[in-house]
């Protein structure tokens, strides 16, 4: 993929401001400028950014219905009612259920959890689950990471004498279900100051409010913050505001004293002894938790997350790891098939979006394939498969484009849909697919901006190799945790040369291991360019080129930094 590079050199005023801020906080003007680009312009704001404090978390009772939700939970416990904690089968839902269940179980035993089967019950609240709950004499269901659109299901539950507390973060419809309480910062009437909590974050706020109301010290919640960090990273919500505080302290917990279940996953990922980052969650930990719901049943993931015995957890983690290996094989095959469809269909090639359907694709993997297509073709993508009488699937978007609005524009064709800006789940009658494709593609064509149709790299700073010191790297680490709203800074260096030792590596010779020098210093920098072996011939030609990269620690030589090369271009471009 060829990227368009976006870079705005700092003005003389910005340089002066960065120099002054850098002197105050003891940092290089390069990094002070990165802070300013993030809207952090004072010494006190910088200190808050680098040291997010748990006492700065928002009062949970500012969320609509929180007082009602806590009262209903207290009543249920006082009356010894059976409580069910119910959640979606993805990482966010499973971590949310594990968090709420583990916390409440310390104070109350008449409680169970339930994750619907993706293949038998589908997304959200199922009638099968409600019938099971009635059979078990459940009187209160706390639903996490779904439920805000479950009007019919919650009405049915009410007829069975079951109350609902909804903890969701997906965009609600105009009409809300008749739940006792709906905790959702995206409610139209929401007064909560932070809108971007994940489902697990909403569950955490509920438990924070419950603890506060019952005089339970906040310290009892801290061991559960590792679930929040995993959820925030895997659900790709903004790592700003309250999410930054939860992710910062959640990562600390994950590194210092993870729950037994997460510790076993860290072990099978080969991450033991390393300082874990949000990237480790996104690429290693999250996919394994997700694999359970994609290939079998998400209940197994929650079983693992709440397990207290390490040996049992390790056995469960190995089973989930096997699901992940199966998922990779299915994912690879489906991605190849999707590419073949796009190559054959002329109509897909010239559209600014992609809609694919194959009745034989695995329902649990369509979201991953949609993400792959989005990365490969840089277009909003919908991937559908057959589930019973309906087509069901996932939509994924490109940076800056709201795919929720695009799907919503076709709502009269849909049986169901829900999600947020960059990811939507949907289902529709199979005969509606051609019309959905036509209208979805027309809507995207009319609303997507030209700059949203090409892959771009936003460069934050242009530097020379002499600027890359151990201190700069150590200070740069303080910018973590990274994610949307606080991306890992991307740097650019112009006119670099191969030191003479760069080589192609990897099983399929797809990567380049680089040793580089620039024109302004004799520093030799190590780098790795994943999947960019096509640039090797130019690099070995002894001509200069420009690179964009992030600065990382070399995991094999801890004392060294290395560049993770994002893109390579001949200098004359």
Coordinates of C-alpha atoms in Angstrom, one line a residue:
X1 CA 0.0 0.0 0.0
X2 CA 1.3 3.5 -0.9
X3 CA 0.5 6.2 1.7
X4 CA -0.1 9.9 1.3
X5 CA 2.1 11.6 3.9
X6 CA 0.5 14.4 5.8
X7 CA 3.0 16.8 7.6
X8 CA 2.7 20.4 8.6
X9 CA 6.0 21.9 9.7
X10 CA 5.7 23.9 13.0
X11 CA 5.5 27.7 12.7
X12 CA 8.1 29.9 14.4
X13 CA 5.5 30.6 17.1
X14 CA 4.9 26.8 17.6
X15 CA 8.7 26.3 17.8
X16 CA 9.0 29.0 20.5
X17 CA 6.1 27.5 22.5
X18 CA 7.6 24.0 22.3
X19 CA 11.0 25.3 23.5
X20 CA 9.4 27.1 26.4
X21 CA 7.2 24.1 27.5
X22 CA 10.1 21.7 27.0
X23 CA 12.3 23.8 29.4
X24 CA 9.6 23.8 32.0
X25 CA 9.0 20.0 32.0
X26 CA 12.6 18.9 31.2
X27 CA 11.8 17.5 27.8
X28 CA 13.1 17.9 24.3
X29 CA 11.3 20.6 22.2
X30 CA 10.4 17.7 19.8
X31 CA 8.3 16.0 22.5
X32 CA 7.0 19.3 23.9
X33 CA 5.7 20.0 20.4
X34 CA 3.9 16.6 20.4
X35 CA 2.2 17.6 23.6
X36 CA 1.1 20.9 22.1
X37 CA -0.3 19.0 19.1
X38 CA -2.4 17.1 21.6
X39 CA -3.8 20.3 23.1
X40 CA -1.5 20.1 26.1
X41 CA 0.0 23.6 26.4
X42 CA 0.9 24.1 30.1
X43 CA 3.1 22.5 32.7
X44 CA 0.2 21.4 34.9
X45 CA -1.7 19.9 31.9
X46 CA 1.5 18.0 30.9
X47 CA 1.8 16.6 34.5
X48 CA -1.8 15.4 34.4
X49 CA -1.3 13.8 31.0
X50 CA 1.8 11.9 32.1
X51 CA 0.4 10.9 35.5
X52 CA -3.4 10.2 35.1
X53 CA -4.9 9.9 38.6
X54 CA -7.7 7.6 39.7
X55 CA -9.1 10.4 41.9
X56 CA -9.8 12.3 38.6
X57 CA -12.3 9.7 37.5
X58 CA -15.8 11.2 36.9
X59 CA -18.4 10.8 39.6
X60 CA -20.4 7.8 38.3
X61 CA -23.7 9.3 39.6
X62 CA -23.5 11.9 36.9
X63 CA -24.6 9.2 34.5
X64 CA -28.3 9.2 33.8
X65 CA -30.2 6.4 35.8
X66 CA -27.1 5.5 37.9
X67 CA -28.9 6.2 41.2
X68 CA -31.9 4.0 40.0
X69 CA -29.6 1.2 38.9
X70 CA -27.7 1.1 42.2
X71 CA -31.1 1.2 44.2
X72 CA -32.4 -1.8 42.1
X73 CA -29.2 -3.8 42.6
X74 CA -29.3 -3.1 46.4
X75 CA -32.9 -4.2 46.5
X76 CA -32.1 -7.4 44.6
X77 CA -29.4 -8.2 47.0
X78 CA -31.5 -7.3 50.0
X79 CA -34.3 -9.6 48.8
X80 CA -31.8 -12.3 47.9
X81 CA -33.1 -12.3 44.3
X82 CA -31.3 -14.4 41.6
X83 CA -29.1 -12.0 39.5
X84 CA -27.8 -12.7 36.0
X85 CA -24.9 -10.8 34.5
X86 CA -25.3 -11.0 30.7
X87 CA -22.9 -9.8 28.0
X88 CA -21.9 -9.8 24.3
X89 CA -19.5 -12.5 23.1
X90 CA -16.7 -10.2 22.0
X91 CA -13.8 -9.0 24.2
X92 CA -15.6 -5.9 25.5
X93 CA -18.7 -8.0 26.5
X94 CA -16.7 -10.8 28.0
X95 CA -14.4 -8.5 30.1
X96 CA -17.4 -6.5 31.2
X97 CA -19.2 -9.6 32.4
X98 CA -16.1 -10.9 34.1
X99 CA -15.5 -7.5 35.9
X100 CA -19.1 -7.1 37.2
X101 CA -19.5 -10.8 38.1
X102 CA -16.1 -10.9 39.9
X103 CA -16.8 -7.7 41.9
X104 CA -20.3 -8.6 43.0
X105 CA -19.5 -12.2 43.8
X106 CA -17.3 -10.9 46.6
X107 CA -20.5 -9.6 48.4
X108 CA -23.3 -11.8 47.0
X109 CA -23.5 -15.5 46.0
X110 CA -26.9 -15.8 44.2
X111 CA -25.5 -14.7 40.9
X112 CA -24.5 -16.2 37.6
X113 CA -23.3 -15.1 34.1
X114 CA -24.6 -15.7 30.6
X115 CA -23.0 -15.2 27.2
X116 CA -25.3 -15.9 24.2
X117 CA -24.1 -18.3 21.5
X118 CA -23.2 -16.3 18.4
X119 CA -24.5 -19.1 16.1
X120 CA -27.6 -20.2 17.9
X121 CA -28.8 -17.0 19.5
X122 CA -27.1 -14.2 17.6
X123 CA -26.1 -10.7 18.9
X124 CA -27.8 -9.1 21.9
X125 CA -30.5 -10.4 24.2
X126 CA -32.0 -13.6 23.1
X127 CA -35.4 -15.1 23.9
X128 CA -33.7 -18.4 24.7
X129 CA -31.6 -16.6 27.4
X130 CA -34.7 -15.0 28.8
X131 CA -36.6 -18.3 29.0
X132 CA -33.6 -19.8 30.7
X133 CA -33.5 -16.9 33.2
X134 CA -37.2 -17.3 34.0
X135 CA -36.7 -21.0 34.5
X136 CA -33.8 -20.2 37.0
X137 CA -36.0 -17.7 38.8
X138 CA -33.8 -14.8 37.8
X139 CA -35.4 -11.5 38.8
X140 CA -32.7 -9.0 37.7
X141 CA -30.5 -9.1 34.6
X142 CA -27.5 -6.7 34.3
X143 CA -26.7 -6.6 30.5
X144 CA -23.4 -5.3 29.3
X145 CA -22.1 -4.1 25.9
X146 CA -25.6 -4.6 24.3
X147 CA -29.2 -4.1 25.1
X148 CA -29.9 -0.5 24.3
X149 CA -32.0 -1.4 21.2
X150 CA -33.6 -4.6 22.7
X151 CA -37.1 -3.1 23.0
X152 CA -39.1 -6.3 22.3
X153 CA -36.8 -8.5 24.3
X154 CA -36.8 -6.4 27.4
X155 CA -40.6 -6.0 27.2
X156 CA -40.8 -9.9 27.0
X157 CA -38.5 -10.1 30.0
X158 CA -40.8 -7.7 31.9
X159 CA -43.8 -10.0 31.1
X160 CA -41.8 -12.8 32.8
X161 CA -41.2 -10.7 35.9
X162 CA -37.5 -10.0 35.1
X163 CA -36.1 -6.5 35.4
X164 CA -33.2 -5.1 33.3
X165 CA -30.3 -2.8 34.0
X166 CA -28.7 -1.9 30.6
X167 CA -25.0 -1.0 30.5
X168 CA -24.2 -0.2 26.9
X169 CA -22.1 2.3 24.9
X170 CA -23.6 1.8 21.4
X171 CA -25.6 4.5 19.7
X172 CA -29.3 4.2 20.9
X173 CA -32.4 4.7 18.8
X174 CA -34.9 7.4 19.6
X175 CA -37.0 4.9 21.5
X176 CA -35.3 3.3 24.5
X177 CA -36.3 -0.1 26.0
X178 CA -38.4 -0.3 29.2
X179 CA -35.5 -1.2 31.5
X180 CA -35.3 -0.1 35.1
X181 CA -32.1 1.8 34.2
X182 CA -30.2 2.5 31.0
X183 CA -26.6 3.4 31.6
X184 CA -25.2 4.7 28.3
X185 CA -23.1 7.9 27.9
X186 CA -24.3 8.1 24.3
X187 CA -28.0 8.6 25.3
X188 CA -29.5 11.7 23.6
X189 CA -30.3 13.2 27.1
X190 CA -27.0 12.1 28.6
X191 CA -25.4 14.6 31.1
X192 CA -22.3 12.4 31.5
X193 CA -19.2 14.5 30.5
X194 CA -17.3 11.7 28.7
X195 CA -19.1 10.0 25.8
X196 CA -16.6 7.3 24.7
X197 CA -16.6 4.6 27.4
X198 CA -16.5 1.0 26.2
X199 CA -19.1 -1.5 27.5
X200 CA -16.6 -2.7 30.2
X201 CA -16.1 1.0 31.1
X202 CA -19.8 1.5 31.7
X203 CA -19.9 -1.7 33.8
X204 CA -16.9 -0.4 35.8
X205 CA -18.7 2.9 36.4
X206 CA -21.8 1.0 37.7
X207 CA -19.6 -1.0 40.1
X208 CA -17.9 2.2 41.2
X209 CA -21.3 3.8 42.0
X210 CA -22.4 0.6 43.8
X211 CA -19.2 0.6 45.9
X212 CA -19.6 4.3 46.7
X213 CA -23.2 3.8 47.8
X214 CA -22.4 0.9 50.0
X215 CA -19.2 2.3 51.6
X216 CA -16.9 -0.2 49.8
X217 CA -13.4 1.3 49.5
X218 CA -12.4 2.1 45.9
X219 CA -9.3 0.0 46.4
X220 CA -11.4 -3.1 46.0
X221 CA -12.1 -2.1 42.4
X222 CA -8.4 -1.6 41.4
X223 CA -7.7 -5.3 40.8
X224 CA -10.4 -5.3 38.1
X225 CA -8.8 -2.4 36.1
X226 CA -6.8 -4.9 33.9
X227 CA -10.2 -5.9 32.4
X228 CA -10.8 -2.2 31.5
X229 CA -7.4 -1.9 29.8
X230 CA -8.0 -5.0 27.7
X231 CA -11.5 -3.8 26.7
X232 CA -10.4 -0.2 25.8
X233 CA -7.6 -1.5 23.6
X234 CA -9.5 -4.3 21.9
X235 CA -12.7 -2.2 21.3
X236 CA -10.6 0.6 19.8
X237 CA -12.3 3.4 21.7
X238 CA -10.5 6.8 22.2
X239 CA -7.7 6.7 24.7
X240 CA -8.5 10.1 26.0
X241 CA -10.2 11.6 29.0
X242 CA -11.6 8.9 31.4
X243 CA -10.5 6.1 29.1
X244 CA -6.9 7.2 29.4
X245 CA -7.1 7.1 33.2
X246 CA -8.7 3.6 33.2
X247 CA -6.2 2.3 30.5
X248 CA -3.2 3.8 32.3
X249 CA -4.0 2.2 35.6
X250 CA -5.4 -1.0 33.9
X251 CA -2.1 -1.5 32.1
X252 CA -0.3 -1.0 35.4
X253 CA -2.4 -3.7 37.0
X254 CA -1.9 -6.0 33.9
X255 CA 1.9 -5.6 34.2
X256 CA 2.1 -5.9 38.0
X257 CA -0.6 -8.2 39.2
X258 CA -2.9 -9.4 36.4
X259 CA -6.0 -11.6 37.2
X260 CA -5.3 -15.3 37.0
X261 CA -7.1 -15.7 33.7
X262 CA -5.3 -12.9 32.0
X263 CA -2.0 -14.1 33.4
X264 CA -2.5 -17.4 31.7
X265 CA -3.2 -15.7 28.3
X266 CA -0.1 -13.6 28.8
X267 CA 1.8 -16.8 29.3
X268 CA 0.5 -18.6 26.2
X269 CA 1.2 -15.4 24.1
X270 CA 4.9 -15.6 25.1
X271 CA 4.6 -12.1 26.7
X272 CA 5.7 -13.1 30.3
X273 CA 8.5 -10.8 31.6
X274 CA 7.8 -8.1 29.0
X275 CA 6.2 -4.7 29.7
X276 CA 2.8 -5.1 28.1
X277 CA 1.4 -2.3 25.9
X278 CA -1.9 -1.6 24.3
X279 CA -0.5 -3.1 21.1
X280 CA 0.1 -6.4 22.9
X281 CA -3.6 -6.4 23.8
X282 CA -4.8 -5.5 20.3
X283 CA -2.6 -8.1 18.5
X284 CA -2.1 -10.9 21.1
X285 CA -4.4 -10.9 24.1
X286 CA -7.6 -9.6 22.5
X287 CA -7.8 -11.9 19.6
X288 CA -7.5 -15.0 21.9
X289 CA -10.4 -13.8 24.1
X290 CA -12.4 -13.1 20.9
X291 CA -11.6 -16.4 19.4
X292 CA -13.8 -18.2 21.9
X293 CA -16.9 -16.4 20.8
X294 CA -15.9 -16.5 17.1
X295 CA -15.3 -20.2 16.9
X296 CA -17.2 -21.7 19.8
X297 CA -18.9 -19.9 22.7
X298 CA -17.9 -16.8 24.5
X299 CA -18.8 -18.4 27.8
X300 CA -15.5 -20.2 27.8
X301 CA -13.7 -16.8 27.6
X302 CA -15.6 -15.6 30.8
X303 CA -14.9 -19.0 32.5
X304 CA -11.2 -18.3 31.9
X305 CA -11.3 -14.6 33.0
X306 CA -13.0 -15.4 36.3
X307 CA -10.9 -18.5 37.0
X308 CA -8.9 -18.4 40.3
X309 CA -6.7 -21.5 39.8
X310 CA -3.7 -20.9 37.6
X311 CA -3.3 -24.5 36.4
X312 CA -7.0 -24.7 35.4
X313 CA -6.7 -21.2 33.7
X314 CA -3.7 -22.4 31.7
X315 CA -5.6 -25.4 30.4
X316 CA -8.5 -23.2 29.4
X317 CA -6.1 -20.6 27.8
X318 CA -4.5 -23.3 25.7
X319 CA -7.9 -24.4 24.5
X320 CA -8.8 -20.8 23.6
X321 CA -5.4 -20.5 21.8
X322 CA -6.3 -23.5 19.7
X323 CA -9.6 -21.7 18.7
X324 CA -7.4 -18.7 17.7
X325 CA -5.2 -20.9 15.4
X326 CA -8.4 -22.3 13.8
X327 CA -9.7 -18.7 13.5
X328 CA -6.5 -17.7 11.7
X329 CA -6.9 -20.5 9.1
X330 CA -10.6 -19.6 8.4
X331 CA -9.7 -15.8 8.4
X332 CA -7.0 -16.4 5.8
X333 CA -9.2 -18.5 3.5
X334 CA -12.2 -16.1 3.7
X335 CA -9.9 -13.1 3.0
X336 CA -8.5 -14.8 -0.1
X337 CA -12.1 -15.6 -1.3
X338 CA -13.2 -12.0 -0.6
X339 CA -10.2 -10.7 -2.7
X340 CA -11.2 -13.0 -5.5
X341 CA -14.8 -11.7 -5.5
X342 CA -13.5 -8.1 -5.7
X343 CA -11.2 -9.0 -8.5
X344 CA -14.1 -10.6 -10.5
X345 CA -16.7 -7.9 -9.8
X346 CA -16.0 -4.9 -11.9
X347 CA -18.9 -3.1 -10.1
X348 CA -16.9 -3.3 -6.8
X349 CA -13.7 -1.9 -8.3
X350 CA -15.0 1.5 -9.1
X351 CA -17.1 2.1 -6.0
X352 CA -15.9 4.0 -2.9
X353 CA -17.2 1.2 -0.7
X354 CA -17.4 -2.6 -0.8
X355 CA -20.3 -4.9 0.0
X356 CA -19.6 -8.7 -0.1
X357 CA -21.9 -11.7 0.6
X358 CA -21.1 -15.4 0.7
X359 CA -23.5 -17.8 2.4
X360 CA -20.7 -20.2 3.4
X361 CA -18.5 -17.8 5.3
X362 CA -18.2 -18.2 9.1
X363 CA -20.3 -15.7 10.9
X364 CA -17.7 -15.2 13.7
X365 CA -15.0 -14.1 11.3
X366 CA -16.8 -11.7 9.0
X367 CA -15.8 -8.7 11.1
X368 CA -12.1 -9.5 10.8
X369 CA -12.5 -10.0 7.0
X370 CA -14.3 -6.6 6.8
X371 CA -11.3 -5.0 8.7
X372 CA -8.8 -6.7 6.3
X373 CA -10.7 -5.4 3.2
X374 CA -10.8 -1.9 4.7
X375 CA -7.1 -2.0 5.3
X376 CA -6.3 -3.5 1.8
X377 CA -8.6 -1.3 -0.3
X378 CA -9.1 1.7 2.0
X379 CA -12.8 1.7 1.5
X380 CA -15.7 1.3 4.0
X381 CA -16.6 -2.4 3.8
X382 CA -19.6 -4.6 4.7
X383 CA -19.1 -8.4 4.7
X384 CA -22.2 -10.6 5.0
X385 CA -22.9 -14.3 5.4
X386 CA -26.0 -16.5 5.9
X387 CA -27.4 -17.1 9.3
X388 CA -30.7 -19.0 9.2
X389 CA -33.1 -17.1 7.0
X390 CA -31.1 -13.8 7.2
X391 CA -27.8 -12.4 5.9
X392 CA -25.8 -11.2 8.9
X393 CA -22.5 -9.4 9.1
X394 CA -20.2 -6.6 10.0
X395 CA -19.3 -3.2 8.6
X396 CA -15.9 -1.5 9.1
X397 CA -14.8 2.0 8.2
X398 CA -11.8 4.0 7.2
X399 CA -10.4 6.9 9.4
X400 CA -12.7 9.8 9.6
X401 CA -15.8 8.2 8.0
X402 CA -18.9 7.4 10.1
X403 CA -20.1 4.0 8.8
X404 CA -22.9 3.9 11.4
X405 CA -24.7 6.8 9.5
X406 CA -24.2 4.9 6.2
X407 CA -25.8 1.7 7.5
X408 CA -28.5 3.7 9.3
X409 CA -29.5 5.3 5.9
X410 CA -30.6 1.8 4.8
X411 CA -32.5 0.9 8.1
X412 CA -35.8 0.1 6.3
X413 CA -34.0 -2.8 4.6
X414 CA -32.5 -4.1 7.8
X415 CA -33.9 -6.6 10.4
X416 CA -31.4 -5.2 13.0
X417 CA -28.3 -3.1 13.3
X418 CA -26.1 -1.5 15.9
X419 CA -22.7 -0.1 16.6
X420 CA -20.7 3.1 16.4
X421 CA -18.6 5.3 14.1
X422 CA -16.1 2.7 12.8
X423 CA -17.9 -0.7 13.4
X424 CA -21.5 -1.8 12.9
X425 CA -23.2 -5.2 13.1
X426 CA -26.2 -5.7 10.9
X427 CA -28.7 -8.3 9.6
X428 CA -31.2 -8.3 6.7
X429 CA -33.3 -10.5 4.5
X430 CA -31.1 -12.2 1.8
X431 CA -33.3 -10.8 -1.0
X432 CA -32.6 -7.3 0.3
X433 CA -28.8 -7.6 -0.3
X434 CA -28.8 -6.2 -3.9
X435 CA -30.8 -3.1 -2.9
X436 CA -28.8 -2.7 0.3
X437 CA -25.6 -2.8 -1.7
X438 CA -26.9 -0.2 -4.2
X439 CA -28.2 2.2 -1.5
X440 CA -25.2 1.8 0.8
X441 CA -22.7 2.4 -2.0
X442 CA -24.7 5.4 -3.2
X443 CA -24.8 6.9 0.3
X444 CA -21.0 6.5 0.7
X445 CA -20.3 7.9 -2.7
X446 CA -22.3 11.0 -1.8
X447 CA -20.9 11.5 1.7
X448 CA -17.3 10.4 1.8
X449 CA -14.7 13.1 1.4
X450 CA -11.8 12.6 -1.2
X451 CA -9.2 12.6 1.6
X452 CA -11.0 9.7 3.3
X453 CA -10.5 7.5 0.2
X454 CA -6.8 7.2 0.3
X455 CA -4.5 5.7 3.0
X456 CA -2.6 8.5 4.8
X457 CA 0.1 8.7 7.4
X458 CA -0.1 11.7 9.8
X459 CA 3.5 12.6 10.6
X460 CA 3.9 14.5 13.9
X461 CA 7.5 15.5 13.6
X462 CA 10.4 15.6 11.2
X463 CA 13.7 14.7 13.0
X464 CA 17.2 13.6 12.3
X465 CA 18.8 10.4 13.7
X466 CA 21.0 12.5 16.1
X467 CA 17.7 13.5 17.9
X468 CA 17.0 9.9 18.7
X469 CA 18.6 9.4 22.1
X470 CA 17.8 7.1 25.0
X471 CA 16.4 10.0 26.9
X472 CA 14.0 10.9 24.0
X473 CA 12.9 7.3 23.9
X474 CA 12.3 7.1 27.7
X475 CA 10.4 10.4 27.7
X476 CA 8.4 9.2 24.6
X477 CA 7.2 6.1 26.6
X478 CA 5.4 8.5 29.0
X479 CA 3.0 9.3 26.1
X480 CA 1.5 5.8 26.5
X481 CA -1.1 4.3 26.6
X482 CA -1.8 4.8 22.9
X483 CA -4.9 4.4 20.8
X484 CA -7.4 6.6 18.9
X485 CA -7.1 10.2 20.1
X486 CA -3.5 9.6 21.3
X487 CA -1.9 7.6 18.6
X488 CA 1.7 6.5 18.8
X489 CA 3.8 9.4 17.4
X490 CA 5.0 8.9 13.8
X491 CA 8.3 10.6 12.9
X492 CA 9.9 11.2 9.5
X493 CA 13.5 11.4 8.5
X494 CA 14.6 12.6 5.0
X495 CA 17.6 11.5 3.0
X496 CA 18.6 8.3 4.7
X497 CA 20.8 5.6 3.2
X498 CA 21.4 1.9 3.7
X499 CA 24.5 1.3 5.8
X500 CA 25.2 -1.6 3.6
X501 CA 23.9 -4.4 5.8
X502 CA 20.1 -4.2 5.3
X503 CA 18.5 -7.5 4.3
X504 CA 15.2 -9.1 3.5
X505 CA 13.9 -11.4 6.2
X506 CA 10.8 -13.5 7.2
X507 CA 9.4 -16.9 6.2
X508 CA 8.3 -15.6 2.8
X509 CA 11.0 -12.9 2.6
X510 CA 8.3 -10.2 3.1
X511 CA 10.1 -7.9 5.7
X512 CA 13.2 -5.8 5.6
X513 CA 15.7 -5.6 8.5
X514 CA 17.4 -2.3 8.1
X515 CA 20.6 -0.6 9.2
X516 CA 20.5 3.1 8.2
X517 CA 22.4 6.3 8.4
X518 CA 21.2 9.8 7.6
X519 CA 23.0 12.7 5.9
X520 CA 23.5 14.7 9.2
X521 CA 25.1 12.3 11.6
X522 CA 27.1 9.1 11.7
X523 CA 24.4 7.4 14.0
X524 CA 23.5 3.9 12.6
X525 CA 19.9 3.2 13.3
X526 CA 18.3 -0.3 13.3
X527 CA 14.9 -0.7 11.9
X528 CA 12.3 -3.2 10.7
X529 CA 9.9 -2.7 7.8
X530 CA 7.1 -5.3 8.0
X531 CA 5.6 -6.4 4.6
X532 CA 7.7 -3.9 2.6
X533 CA 10.2 -6.2 0.9
X534 CA 9.3 -4.6 -2.5
X535 CA 11.4 -1.6 -1.4
X536 CA 14.5 -3.7 -0.8
X537 CA 15.9 -3.2 -4.4
X538 CA 15.7 0.6 -4.2
X539 CA 17.3 0.6 -0.7
X540 CA 20.3 -1.5 -1.9
X541 CA 20.8 0.9 -4.9
X542 CA 22.7 3.3 -2.6
X543 CA 20.3 6.1 -3.4
X544 CA 18.7 8.2 -0.6
X545 CA 15.1 7.7 0.6
X546 CA 12.7 9.1 3.2
X547 CA 11.1 7.0 6.0
X548 CA 8.2 7.4 8.4
X549 CA 8.4 5.4 11.6
X550 CA 7.6 4.9 15.2
X551 CA 10.4 4.6 17.8
X552 CA 10.3 1.3 19.7
X553 CA 12.5 -0.7 22.1
X554 CA 14.4 -3.6 20.5
X555 CA 12.8 -6.5 22.4
X556 CA 15.9 -8.6 21.7
X557 CA 18.4 -6.0 22.9
X558 CA 16.6 -4.1 25.6
X559 CA 19.1 -1.3 25.8
X560 CA 18.7 -0.4 22.2
X561 CA 15.9 1.5 20.4
X562 CA 14.8 0.6 16.8
X563 CA 12.6 2.1 14.2
X564 CA 9.4 0.4 13.1
X565 CA 9.2 1.7 9.6
X566 CA 5.7 2.6 8.4
X567 CA 6.5 3.7 4.9
X568 CA 9.5 4.2 2.5
X569 CA 9.8 6.6 -0.4
X570 CA 12.6 7.6 -2.7
X571 CA 13.8 11.1 -1.6
X572 CA 13.1 12.7 -5.0
X573 CA 9.4 12.0 -4.4

